[in-house]
Each structure stands twice: as C-alpha cells, then as structure tokens.
Amino acid sequence: MNASTILVVDDEPQIRRVMRTTLTGKGYEVHDARSGEEALERLRERHLDLILLDINMPGMGGLAACREIRTVSDAAIIMLTVRDAEEDKIAALDAGADDYVTKPFSMPELLARIRAALRRVPTDLRETVIAGDIEIHAAERRVIVRGQAVRLTPKEFDLLLYLAGTPNVPIPHARLLQAVWGPDYGDQVEYLRTFINQLRKKLEADPAHPRHILTEPWVGYRFQTGFGQ
Amino acid sequence: MNASTILVVDDEPQIRRVMRTTLTGKGYEVHDARSGEEALERLRERHLDLILLDINMPGMGGLAACREIRTVSDAAIIMLTVRDAEEDKIAALDAGADDYVTKPFSMPELLARIRAALRRVPTDLRETVIAGDIEIHAAERRVIVRGQAVRLTPKEFDLLLYLAGTPNVPIPHARLLQAVWGPDYGDQVEYLRTFINQLRKKLEADPAHPRHILTEPWVGYRFQTGFGQ
DNA sequence: GTCGATCTTTACGAATTCCTTAGGTCCACC
DNA sequence: GGTGGACCTAAGGAATTCGTAAAGATCGAC
C-alpha cells in the first residue's frame, strides 16, 4: 500500500514545518504550499489525497482556494479555522471542505480527523455500481445495460466510472477533464460534450431524455442512481 | 456446473423466508442461520460460495461475524446495512466484506450484486483452471484444449497462467510484461502482441475471433472463462 | 560447428479510438 | 423578435494501437 499524500497549505513557515515533521513521522507523504495559488500549482503537478488548508492567508483566501480546488480535484479538504467563529466553519463546509479543525488544535485530534477523512476518500470502493438498469463493474471494466453487455471505449468507460464514483452529485467540468484526460485538459469542455453524448447513446433508453447521465448547466454533469429526479 | 450455495444470516424469520424462496427460485442452493454463531457452525459443516450477512444482529454483531468468517473461509460476503449509515458501509468493507446492500433493498439489485460477487470467486493458481474447452494444469505446466494436449513454450505458458490467474478481468500491458518478463520490460508491448498471437493460434478454435484470450483496447488483455461476450 | 527450439525485432495493413469541426437546439436576456 | 451562450448531435479525418507474419538473434544439446 502506498503512503497517502497530504498537501499542507499555510503561509506561516513554522506551521508548515511542524506539520511536515509530524505527518512524515506518521508515514504520510507530505508536500506544502505557501498560498492558495501555490496549492493549485501543486495539484496540477501530482495527485493528492488530502489537503490541509488554512482559512486565513494573504492573496486568495482559504475559502476561495477551497472552491477553486474543488473544481479540479476530489481530494479530501480539511480547513484550519482560527477562532471558533461559527460562520467560518459553515463557510468552510459551504466552500466544499470535508471537515474543519480550529486553531489552536491538538495533534491527536488533527491526526484522527485526517485518518477519518482519508477513509472517506474512496467514496466508492465498491466493485459494482448499480443504477436502475445500468450495472458498472469496475474491475472487469464491463457495463451491462438492461441485461445486455455494452462495449465502451477506454475513455468512455473512465469517464463513466468517475461520474458514477460519486453518484447523485454534480461534478464540475474541470474535475472530470482532469480525472479522465489528465491535468492539462482542464478547459476542453468539447471533449466532455462528445463523450457524454456517446455515453448517452450507449446507455440511456432515450438519449434525448437521459435519466442517469444528467447535465448540470454551467457546472458539469451528474450521475443519477435513483429515479425520481 | 453445480448450483452456487448461499448462506442467509439474519435474525428475522421473515427476511430469511423471502430470501430463501427468491434465491431458490433463481437456482441457488440456500441455507440459513439466525446468528453469527450459527453461521460459523454452518461453515464448518459445508462449503459455501456466498454469505448474505445482516449487520444488525443480537449476540455477536454482523461485523464481528464477518471478521470471524474471513479467518476460516474465502466465501464472498455481502453485508446488509442500514441506509445512510455511512460508517457501517466502511466498517463492513474493513471487516472483509466484498460488498454491501442497504436495507430496504431492491431484489434486482441484490441479485445483480450476488451474480457479480460469485463471478469474482478467486481462482487458485495451484489447481486446474477450466475455461470452456481449455484446461490449464498449473503444477504440471500442461494445457489441454478440446481433449488434445498442447505444447506451449515457457514464456507462452507463464503468460497464459498469469492471465488466467485473474480471469474475466482485463490486465494492463505493463503488469503482464512485468509479471512474465521482469520489471525492466514495462513498455515492450510488441512482445505481448506476438505472444498473445501465438497463444491464440494454439488455443482458440478460431484465432481471428477469440473467445477466451480477449483484448481490451488501450488497456491490456483478459482471459474470459464464461461465455456471454 | 550444426541443429532446433525459443525468444527478440521489425514491418505494415487493418481496425479502432480519439480529436476536430460544423450545424442545430434550447433558453435566458435584451 | 432577435441575440448570445451553453449544450446537443453527427460525421470525417488524424493518430494510435492491434494483428499477423516472417526474419534475425540467442542458447543449449549433440
């Protein structure tokens, strides 16, 4: 099993140092960034499992950074809020964070929250996703629709798998593109349109009125498992 | 092919009865148990392919039962969890379950997951793999096709054995190359092409339309045991 | 040294997938 | 009504991968 990768984003060098030594000691692979901008750069370079994000930073704040990160990554995000200002916590969760910790925090608590967040990352480590009349078998790379096996090309399958990995939640264009095509394709929305179109033709009973592969205008696409809109 | 054996473990008699009638109707051989303790007894008595295990039971809970079962059996385990209890699902997989279904569940979904889980039963490399008209005797390094022994070269046999070791699942080029040729041959895809071609000529009835050694475009190759595309 | 079996390269047409383009639909807004 | 943006759909060409055969290279047995 590979070590989980954690990105520490904070403008104070001291905090970064403490985090790095502690987390490295616990067996995590640690990277760091001094600002939200730098964090986004790191994300383009490598995959990260979890991001520790200070809410108070010069330049783009922690909340803005969080929102930006969420459009391109599904890494778990834990925000560090300074005081127990209730509005900070709510804002953090609204911006797409998974959890928050108030500074000053105890290391054991932070470590516990990191463990909990990392366990949540593989939203679906389940082999098979079943949505109405569609079955997706991840390991076998097979899709069965209304009892019939359907041939999907690799890109089609990867896209479907990523969409279905977090069902019933809209996933932004940029995140889909990065997950399937790679970090340099964040704005090629036309690719998405073509492949979504292809998927609908192959999977939906009525491609013009899809019930599973839904578009979320201005945001992205969503894979719906249940029925009832 | 014998019917697969399924053990239903639930303390509610009604659930056991519904499961028994439905699964028996689908051609499975059904046994049941009212508790984790009883399930372990059944396991000592006979071989079981799959276990449906309620997570909420008096006595030793479903999770503890799952862990116990895992120490003595490699049967597939599907746990029945309560909807929306996210930690139950993670705990179930952690305890060694292969999959879970949330109550109340739809029968079609449960049946689909049972089929998928049964397809994944691990193939023991030390024993004989039989796929349609191909028999692979690992220990003797012998292959029999339609009753005729077939001569394979060492590399051909290693490749076939590795492919057949995890049947029905596409195995990436790089993994095959590393497994058969060694760690430094990760990108010599041409080797694969020639040897797969060779294997097909020796094993397939119609090498141009293979039924067992299938290619997964852009990904790798897959050894298919069942039929049905 | 020769032979035979196996493994490594090479080459090229065929098949498939991916990218690109272009026209059309829908909807909010002026 | 008209306009613009986002989205849908279809189709063709470019690029990549796959299948196949056949020619070197390697190695051990004799």
Coordinates of C-alpha atoms (C1' of nucleotides) in Angstrom, one line a residue:
Chain A
M1 CA 0.0 0.0 0.0
N2 CA 1.3 3.4 -1.0
A3 CA 1.5 6.2 1.5
S4 CA -1.3 8.8 1.4
T5 CA -0.2 12.2 0.1
I6 CA -1.0 15.3 2.0
L7 CA -0.6 18.9 1.0
V8 CA -0.1 21.5 3.8
V9 CA -1.2 24.9 2.7
D10 CA -0.3 27.7 5.1
D11 CA 1.6 31.0 4.9
E12 CA 3.4 30.5 8.3
P13 CA 6.6 28.6 7.8
Q14 CA 6.5 27.4 11.4
I15 CA 3.2 25.6 10.9
R16 CA 4.4 24.1 7.7
R17 CA 7.5 22.8 9.4
V18 CA 5.6 21.3 12.4
M19 CA 3.1 19.6 10.1
R20 CA 5.7 18.2 7.8
T21 CA 7.7 16.6 10.6
T22 CA 4.7 15.2 12.4
L23 CA 2.9 13.9 9.4
T24 CA 6.0 12.5 7.8
G25 CA 6.7 10.7 11.1
K26 CA 3.2 9.1 10.8
G27 CA 4.1 7.7 7.4
Y28 CA 2.4 10.2 5.1
E29 CA 4.0 11.7 2.1
V30 CA 3.9 15.5 2.7
H31 CA 4.0 18.4 0.3
D32 CA 3.5 22.0 1.1
A33 CA 2.4 25.3 -0.4
R34 CA 2.5 28.9 0.9
S35 CA -0.7 30.1 -0.7
G36 CA -3.8 29.1 -2.5
E37 CA -2.2 29.9 -5.8
E38 CA 0.7 27.6 -5.0
A39 CA -1.6 24.9 -3.9
L40 CA -3.3 24.9 -7.2
E41 CA 0.0 24.6 -8.9
R42 CA 0.9 21.5 -6.8
L43 CA -2.4 20.0 -7.7
R44 CA -1.6 20.3 -11.4
E45 CA 1.7 18.5 -10.8
R46 CA 0.6 15.4 -8.8
H47 CA -2.3 13.6 -7.4
L48 CA -3.1 14.4 -3.7
D49 CA -5.3 12.5 -1.3
L50 CA -5.8 15.2 1.3
I51 CA -5.3 18.9 1.7
L52 CA -4.9 20.8 4.9
L53 CA -5.9 24.4 4.1
D54 CA -5.5 27.4 6.3
I55 CA -8.5 29.7 6.1
N56 CA -6.5 32.9 6.7
M57 CA -4.0 33.5 4.0
P58 CA -2.8 36.6 2.1
G59 CA -3.7 36.7 -1.6
M60 CA -6.7 34.5 -2.4
G61 CA -8.1 33.4 0.9
G62 CA -8.5 29.8 2.1
L63 CA -12.2 29.8 1.1
A64 CA -11.6 30.9 -2.4
A65 CA -8.8 28.4 -2.7
C66 CA -11.1 25.7 -1.5
R67 CA -13.7 26.5 -4.1
E68 CA -11.1 26.5 -6.8
I69 CA -9.6 23.2 -5.7
R70 CA -13.0 21.6 -5.6
T71 CA -13.5 22.3 -9.3
V72 CA -10.4 20.3 -10.2
S73 CA -9.9 17.8 -7.5
D74 CA -11.8 15.4 -5.3
A75 CA -9.1 15.3 -2.7
A76 CA -10.4 15.5 0.9
I77 CA -10.0 19.0 2.3
I78 CA -9.7 19.9 6.0
M79 CA -9.7 23.6 6.7
L80 CA -7.9 25.2 9.6
T81 CA -10.1 27.9 11.1
V82 CA -8.7 30.3 13.6
R83 CA -11.3 31.0 16.2
D84 CA -14.5 29.2 17.0
A85 CA -16.3 31.7 14.8
E86 CA -19.3 29.7 13.7
E87 CA -19.6 31.4 10.4
D88 CA -16.1 30.3 9.4
K89 CA -17.0 26.7 9.9
I90 CA -20.2 27.0 7.9
A91 CA -18.4 28.9 5.2
A92 CA -15.7 26.2 5.1
L93 CA -18.2 23.4 4.5
D94 CA -20.1 25.5 2.0
A95 CA -16.9 26.1 0.0
G96 CA -16.6 22.3 -0.3
A97 CA -14.4 21.4 2.6
D98 CA -15.0 17.9 4.2
D99 CA -14.1 18.9 7.7
Y100 CA -12.5 21.7 9.8
V101 CA -10.2 22.0 12.8
T102 CA -10.0 25.1 14.9
K103 CA -6.6 26.5 15.7
P104 CA -5.0 26.0 18.1
F105 CA -5.6 22.3 17.7
S106 CA -4.3 19.2 19.4
M107 CA -2.2 17.0 17.2
P108 CA -4.0 13.8 18.2
E109 CA -7.3 15.4 17.1
L110 CA -5.9 16.5 13.8
L111 CA -4.5 13.1 13.1
A112 CA -7.8 11.5 14.0
R113 CA -9.6 13.8 11.6
I114 CA -7.0 13.1 8.9
R115 CA -7.5 9.3 9.3
A116 CA -11.3 9.7 9.2
A117 CA -11.1 11.9 6.1
L118 CA -8.7 9.6 4.2
R119 CA -11.0 6.7 4.9
R120 CA -13.8 8.6 3.3
V121 CA -11.8 9.4 0.1
P122 CA -12.6 6.3 -1.9
T123 CA -16.2 7.3 -2.0
D124 CA -17.0 4.1 -3.6
L125 CA -14.5 1.3 -3.3
R126 CA -17.4 -0.9 -4.2
E127 CA -16.8 -3.1 -7.2
T128 CA -20.1 -2.6 -8.8
V129 CA -22.3 0.5 -9.2
I130 CA -25.9 -0.3 -9.9
A131 CA -28.2 2.5 -11.1
G132 CA -31.6 1.4 -12.2
D133 CA -31.0 -0.7 -15.3
I134 CA -27.2 0.1 -15.6
E135 CA -24.5 -2.1 -14.0
I136 CA -20.9 -0.9 -13.9
H137 CA -18.3 -3.4 -12.9
A138 CA -15.1 -1.5 -12.2
A139 CA -12.5 -4.3 -12.1
E140 CA -13.8 -6.1 -15.1
R141 CA -14.3 -2.8 -17.0
R142 CA -17.7 -4.1 -18.1
V143 CA -21.1 -2.3 -18.3
I144 CA -24.4 -4.1 -18.5
V145 CA -27.5 -2.2 -19.6
R146 CA -30.9 -3.9 -19.4
G147 CA -29.2 -7.3 -19.2
Q148 CA -27.0 -6.6 -22.3
A149 CA -23.2 -6.1 -22.2
V150 CA -22.3 -2.8 -23.8
R151 CA -19.0 -2.0 -25.5
L152 CA -17.4 1.2 -24.2
T153 CA -14.1 2.6 -25.3
P154 CA -11.5 3.2 -22.6
K155 CA -12.1 6.9 -22.4
E156 CA -15.9 6.4 -22.3
F157 CA -15.5 3.9 -19.5
D158 CA -13.1 6.0 -17.5
L159 CA -15.5 8.9 -17.7
L160 CA -18.5 6.9 -16.7
L161 CA -16.6 5.3 -13.8
Y162 CA -15.5 8.7 -12.5
L163 CA -19.0 10.1 -12.8
A164 CA -20.6 7.1 -11.1
G165 CA -18.0 7.0 -8.4
T166 CA -19.7 9.9 -6.7
P167 CA -23.3 9.4 -7.7
N168 CA -26.1 12.0 -7.4
V169 CA -23.6 14.8 -7.0
P170 CA -22.8 17.3 -9.8
I171 CA -19.2 17.1 -10.8
P172 CA -17.6 20.2 -12.4
H173 CA -16.3 20.1 -16.0
A174 CA -12.7 20.8 -14.9
R175 CA -12.6 17.9 -12.4
L176 CA -14.0 15.4 -14.9
L177 CA -11.5 16.5 -17.6
Q178 CA -8.5 16.3 -15.2
A179 CA -9.6 12.9 -13.9
V180 CA -10.0 11.3 -17.3
W181 CA -7.8 13.2 -19.7
G182 CA -5.1 14.4 -17.4
P183 CA -4.0 17.7 -15.7
D184 CA -3.5 19.7 -18.9
Y185 CA -7.0 19.3 -20.3
G186 CA -8.9 21.4 -17.7
D187 CA -10.8 23.5 -20.2
Q188 CA -11.5 21.2 -23.2
V189 CA -15.2 21.1 -22.5
E190 CA -15.9 20.0 -26.0
Y191 CA -14.3 16.6 -25.3
L192 CA -16.8 16.2 -22.5
R193 CA -19.7 17.0 -24.7
T194 CA -18.8 14.5 -27.3
F195 CA -18.1 11.7 -24.8
I196 CA -21.2 12.4 -22.7
N197 CA -23.2 12.3 -25.9
Q198 CA -21.6 8.9 -26.8
L199 CA -22.3 7.5 -23.3
R200 CA -26.0 8.6 -23.5
K201 CA -26.4 6.9 -26.9
K202 CA -25.0 3.7 -25.5
L203 CA -26.5 3.7 -22.0
E204 CA -29.8 5.6 -22.0
A205 CA -33.0 4.1 -23.2
D206 CA -33.9 7.6 -24.6
P207 CA -30.7 9.6 -25.2
A208 CA -32.7 12.8 -25.7
H209 CA -34.2 12.5 -22.2
P210 CA -31.5 10.9 -20.1
R211 CA -32.3 9.5 -16.7
H212 CA -28.9 8.7 -15.4
I213 CA -26.3 10.9 -17.1
L214 CA -27.7 14.4 -16.4
T215 CA -26.2 17.7 -17.2
E216 CA -25.9 20.4 -14.6
P217 CA -26.0 23.6 -16.6
W218 CA -22.9 25.8 -16.1
V219 CA -21.4 23.4 -13.7
G220 CA -20.9 19.9 -15.0
Y221 CA -22.5 16.5 -15.2
R222 CA -24.2 14.2 -12.6
F223 CA -24.7 10.5 -12.5
Q224 CA -28.1 9.8 -11.0
T225 CA -28.6 6.4 -9.4
G226 CA -32.2 6.5 -8.1
F227 CA -35.2 7.6 -10.1
G228 CA -37.4 10.4 -9.1
Q229 CA -35.5 13.5 -10.2
Chain B
M1 CA -22.0 -26.8 -13.2
N2 CA -23.4 -27.2 -9.7
A3 CA -25.6 -24.6 -8.2
S4 CA -23.9 -22.0 -6.1
T5 CA -24.5 -22.3 -2.4
I6 CA -25.6 -19.2 -0.5
L7 CA -26.0 -18.8 3.3
V8 CA -28.5 -16.3 4.5
V9 CA -27.7 -14.9 8.0
D10 CA -30.4 -12.8 9.6
D11 CA -32.3 -12.9 12.9
E12 CA -35.6 -12.0 11.3
P13 CA -37.5 -15.1 10.2
Q14 CA -39.4 -13.1 7.6
I15 CA -36.3 -12.0 5.8
R16 CA -34.9 -15.5 5.8
R17 CA -38.1 -16.8 4.3
V18 CA -38.2 -14.2 1.5
M19 CA -34.6 -14.7 0.6
R20 CA -34.9 -18.5 0.6
T21 CA -37.9 -18.5 -1.8
T22 CA -36.4 -15.9 -4.1
L23 CA -32.9 -17.3 -4.3
T24 CA -34.1 -20.9 -4.6
G25 CA -36.3 -19.8 -7.4
K26 CA -33.2 -18.4 -9.1
G27 CA -31.5 -21.8 -8.9
Y28 CA -29.2 -21.2 -5.9
E29 CA -28.9 -23.7 -3.1
V30 CA -29.9 -21.8 0.0
H31 CA -29.0 -22.4 3.7
D32 CA -29.8 -20.1 6.6
A33 CA -28.6 -19.1 10.0
R34 CA -30.2 -17.0 12.8
S35 CA -26.9 -15.5 14.2
G36 CA -23.2 -15.1 13.6
E37 CA -22.5 -18.1 15.8
E38 CA -24.9 -20.3 13.8
A39 CA -23.3 -19.1 10.6
L40 CA -19.9 -20.2 11.8
E41 CA -21.4 -23.6 12.5
R42 CA -22.8 -23.9 9.0
L43 CA -19.4 -23.1 7.6
R44 CA -17.8 -26.0 9.5
E45 CA -20.4 -28.3 8.1
R46 CA -20.2 -27.5 4.4
H47 CA -18.6 -25.4 1.7
L48 CA -20.4 -22.1 0.9
D49 CA -19.8 -19.8 -2.1
L50 CA -21.5 -16.7 -0.8
I51 CA -22.8 -15.3 2.5
L52 CA -25.6 -12.7 2.9
L53 CA -24.9 -11.2 6.4
D54 CA -27.1 -8.8 8.3
I55 CA -25.0 -6.2 10.1
N56 CA -27.6 -5.8 12.9
M57 CA -27.9 -9.0 14.9
P58 CA -28.1 -9.8 18.6
G59 CA -25.2 -11.7 20.1
M60 CA -22.0 -11.2 18.1
G61 CA -22.8 -8.5 15.6
G62 CA -22.6 -8.8 11.9
L63 CA -19.2 -7.1 11.8
A64 CA -17.6 -9.4 14.3
A65 CA -19.2 -12.4 12.5
C66 CA -17.7 -11.1 9.2
R67 CA -14.2 -10.9 10.7
E68 CA -14.5 -14.4 12.1
I69 CA -15.8 -15.9 8.9
R70 CA -12.9 -14.3 7.0
T71 CA -10.4 -16.2 9.1
V72 CA -11.8 -19.5 8.0
S73 CA -13.4 -19.0 4.7
D74 CA -12.9 -17.2 1.4
A75 CA -16.6 -17.2 0.6
A76 CA -17.9 -14.0 -0.9
I77 CA -19.6 -11.9 1.8
I78 CA -22.3 -9.3 1.1
M79 CA -23.5 -7.3 4.1
L80 CA -26.9 -5.9 4.7
T81 CA -26.6 -2.4 6.2
V82 CA -29.0 0.3 7.1
R83 CA -29.4 3.1 4.6
D84 CA -27.5 6.3 5.3
A85 CA -25.2 4.8 8.0
E86 CA -22.0 5.7 6.1
E87 CA -19.7 4.4 8.8
D88 CA -21.5 1.0 8.6
K89 CA -20.6 0.6 5.0
I90 CA -16.9 1.5 5.5
A91 CA -16.8 -0.8 8.6
A92 CA -18.3 -3.6 6.5
L93 CA -15.7 -3.4 3.8
D94 CA -13.0 -3.0 6.5
A95 CA -14.2 -6.2 8.2
G96 CA -13.6 -8.1 5.0
A97 CA -16.9 -7.9 3.2
D98 CA -16.8 -7.9 -0.5
D99 CA -19.8 -5.7 -1.0
Y100 CA -22.8 -4.3 0.9
V101 CA -26.5 -3.6 0.2
T102 CA -28.5 -1.1 2.1
K103 CA -31.9 -2.1 3.5
P104 CA -34.5 -1.7 2.2
F105 CA -33.0 -3.1 -1.0
S106 CA -34.5 -3.9 -4.4
M107 CA -34.3 -7.6 -5.3
P108 CA -33.0 -7.0 -8.8
E109 CA -30.0 -5.1 -7.3
L110 CA -29.3 -7.7 -4.7
L111 CA -29.4 -10.4 -7.4
A112 CA -27.1 -8.4 -9.6
R113 CA -24.6 -8.0 -6.8
I114 CA -24.8 -11.7 -6.0
R115 CA -24.0 -12.5 -9.6
A116 CA -21.1 -10.1 -9.6
A117 CA -19.7 -11.4 -6.3
L118 CA -20.0 -15.0 -7.4
R119 CA -18.1 -14.2 -10.6
R120 CA -15.2 -13.0 -8.5
V121 CA -14.5 -16.2 -6.6
P122 CA -10.8 -16.4 -6.5
T123 CA -9.1 -18.9 -8.8
D124 CA -6.4 -20.9 -7.1
L125 CA -3.3 -21.0 -9.2
R126 CA -2.2 -24.3 -7.8
E127 CA -5.2 -26.1 -9.1
T128 CA -6.6 -26.6 -12.5
V129 CA -8.3 -23.8 -14.4
I130 CA -11.0 -24.9 -16.7
A131 CA -12.5 -22.3 -19.1
G132 CA -14.8 -23.8 -21.7
D133 CA -12.7 -26.1 -23.8
I134 CA -9.3 -25.1 -22.2
E135 CA -7.8 -26.9 -19.2
I136 CA -4.7 -25.4 -17.5
H137 CA -2.8 -27.6 -15.1
A138 CA -0.6 -25.2 -13.3
A139 CA 1.5 -27.7 -11.3
E140 CA 2.3 -29.9 -14.3
R141 CA 2.6 -26.9 -16.7
R142 CA 0.3 -28.7 -19.1
V143 CA -2.5 -27.3 -21.2
I144 CA -5.3 -29.4 -22.8
V145 CA -7.5 -28.0 -25.5
R146 CA -10.5 -29.9 -26.7
G147 CA -9.1 -33.1 -25.3
Q148 CA -5.7 -32.6 -27.0
A149 CA -2.5 -31.8 -25.1
V150 CA -0.9 -28.6 -26.5
R151 CA 2.8 -27.7 -26.4
L152 CA 3.5 -24.3 -25.0
T153 CA 6.9 -22.7 -24.7
P154 CA 7.8 -21.5 -21.2
K155 CA 7.1 -17.8 -21.8
E156 CA 3.8 -18.7 -23.5
F157 CA 2.8 -20.8 -20.5
D158 CA 3.8 -18.1 -18.0
L159 CA 1.8 -15.5 -19.8
L160 CA -1.3 -17.7 -20.1
L161 CA -1.0 -18.7 -16.4
Y162 CA -0.8 -15.1 -15.3
L163 CA -3.7 -14.1 -17.5
A164 CA -5.9 -17.0 -16.3
G165 CA -4.9 -16.3 -12.7
T166 CA -7.4 -13.5 -12.5
P167 CA -10.0 -14.4 -15.0
N168 CA -12.6 -12.1 -16.6
V169 CA -10.6 -9.1 -15.5
P170 CA -8.5 -7.1 -18.0
I171 CA -4.9 -7.0 -17.0
P172 CA -2.8 -3.9 -18.2
H173 CA 0.0 -4.4 -20.6
A174 CA 2.6 -3.2 -18.1
R175 CA 1.5 -5.6 -15.5
L176 CA 1.6 -8.6 -17.8
L177 CA 5.1 -7.6 -19.0
Q178 CA 6.4 -7.1 -15.6
A179 CA 5.0 -10.4 -14.3
V180 CA 6.3 -12.5 -17.2
W181 CA 9.4 -10.7 -18.5
G182 CA 10.5 -8.8 -15.4
P183 CA 10.5 -5.3 -14.0
D184 CA 12.5 -3.8 -16.9
Y185 CA 10.2 -4.7 -19.7
G186 CA 7.2 -2.5 -18.8
D187 CA 6.8 -0.9 -22.3
Q188 CA 7.7 -3.7 -24.7
V189 CA 4.2 -4.1 -25.9
E190 CA 5.3 -5.8 -29.1
Y191 CA 6.4 -8.9 -27.1
L192 CA 2.8 -9.1 -25.8
R193 CA 1.4 -8.8 -29.2
T194 CA 3.5 -11.7 -30.7
F195 CA 2.9 -14.0 -27.7
I196 CA -0.8 -13.3 -27.5
N197 CA -1.0 -14.0 -31.2
Q198 CA 0.9 -17.3 -30.6
L199 CA -1.4 -18.3 -27.8
R200 CA -4.5 -17.7 -29.8
K201 CA -3.2 -19.8 -32.7
K202 CA -2.6 -22.6 -30.3
L203 CA -5.6 -22.4 -28.0
E204 CA -8.5 -20.8 -29.8
A205 CA -10.8 -22.7 -32.2
D206 CA -10.9 -19.5 -34.4
P207 CA -7.9 -17.3 -33.7
A208 CA -9.4 -14.4 -35.6
H209 CA -12.4 -14.4 -33.3
P210 CA -11.0 -15.4 -29.9
R211 CA -13.4 -16.4 -27.1
H212 CA -11.0 -16.7 -24.2
I213 CA -8.0 -14.5 -24.9
L214 CA -9.6 -11.2 -25.5
T215 CA -8.0 -7.8 -26.0
E216 CA -9.2 -4.8 -24.0
P217 CA -8.2 -1.9 -26.3
W218 CA -5.7 0.6 -24.9
V219 CA -5.7 -1.3 -21.6
G220 CA -4.4 -4.9 -21.9
Y221 CA -5.7 -8.4 -22.3
R222 CA -8.3 -10.5 -20.5
F223 CA -8.8 -14.2 -20.0
Q224 CA -12.5 -15.0 -20.2
T225 CA -13.8 -18.1 -18.5
G226 CA -17.5 -17.8 -19.0
F227 CA -19.2 -17.0 -22.3
G228 CA -21.5 -14.2 -22.9
Q229 CA -19.4 -11.6 -24.6
Chain C
dG1 C1' 30.0 -26.5 -35.6
dT2 C1' 25.4 -27.6 -36.6
dC3 C1' 20.8 -28.1 -35.5
dG4 C1' 16.4 -27.0 -33.3
dA5 C1' 13.7 -24.5 -30.3
dT6 C1' 12.7 -20.3 -28.3
dC7 C1' 12.9 -15.5 -27.8
dT8 C1' 13.5 -10.8 -29.8
dT9 C1' 12.8 -7.5 -33.6
dT10 C1' 10.9 -5.5 -37.4
dA11 C1' 7.4 -4.1 -40.6
dC12 C1' 2.9 -2.9 -42.4
dG13 C1' -2.1 -3.2 -43.4
dA14 C1' -6.3 -3.3 -40.7
dA15 C1' -9.0 -1.9 -37.1
dT16 C1' -10.3 1.2 -33.6
dT17 C1' -10.3 5.2 -30.9
dC18 C1' -9.7 10.0 -30.4
dC19 C1' -9.9 14.6 -31.8
dT20 C1' -12.0 18.2 -34.5
dT21 C1' -15.3 20.7 -36.9
dA22 C1' -19.7 22.3 -38.1
dG23 C1' -24.5 22.9 -37.8
dG24 C1' -28.6 22.7 -34.9
dT25 C1' -31.4 23.2 -30.5
dC26 C1' -32.7 25.3 -26.3
dC27 C1' -33.1 29.0 -23.1
dA28 C1' -32.2 33.5 -20.7
dC29 C1' -31.9 38.1 -21.6
dC30 C1' -32.2 42.4 -24.0
Chain D
dG1 C1' -38.4 39.0 -32.0
dG2 C1' -33.5 39.0 -32.0
dT3 C1' -29.1 37.8 -29.8
dG4 C1' -25.7 35.2 -27.5
dG5 C1' -24.1 31.5 -24.7
dA6 C1' -24.2 26.8 -23.4
dC7 C1' -25.4 22.5 -24.9
dC8 C1' -26.5 18.5 -28.2
dT9 C1' -25.6 15.7 -32.3
dA10 C1' -23.4 13.8 -36.2
dA11 C1' -19.6 12.7 -39.0
dG12 C1' -15.0 12.5 -41.1
dG13 C1' -10.0 12.5 -40.8
dA14 C1' -5.9 12.0 -37.9
dA15 C1' -3.5 9.3 -34.8
dT16 C1' -2.7 5.4 -32.3
dT17 C1' -3.0 0.7 -31.4
dC18 C1' -3.6 -4.2 -32.8
dG19 C1' -2.9 -8.4 -35.6
dT20 C1' 0.0 -11.0 -38.3
dA21 C1' 3.9 -12.9 -40.4
dA22 C1' 8.4 -13.5 -41.0
dA23 C1' 13.2 -12.6 -40.5
dG24 C1' 17.3 -12.2 -37.1
dA25 C1' 19.4 -13.4 -32.5
dT26 C1' 20.2 -16.4 -28.8
dC27 C1' 21.1 -20.5 -26.4
dG28 C1' 21.7 -25.4 -25.2
dA29 C1' 22.2 -30.2 -26.9
dC30 C1' 24.5 -33.1 -29.6

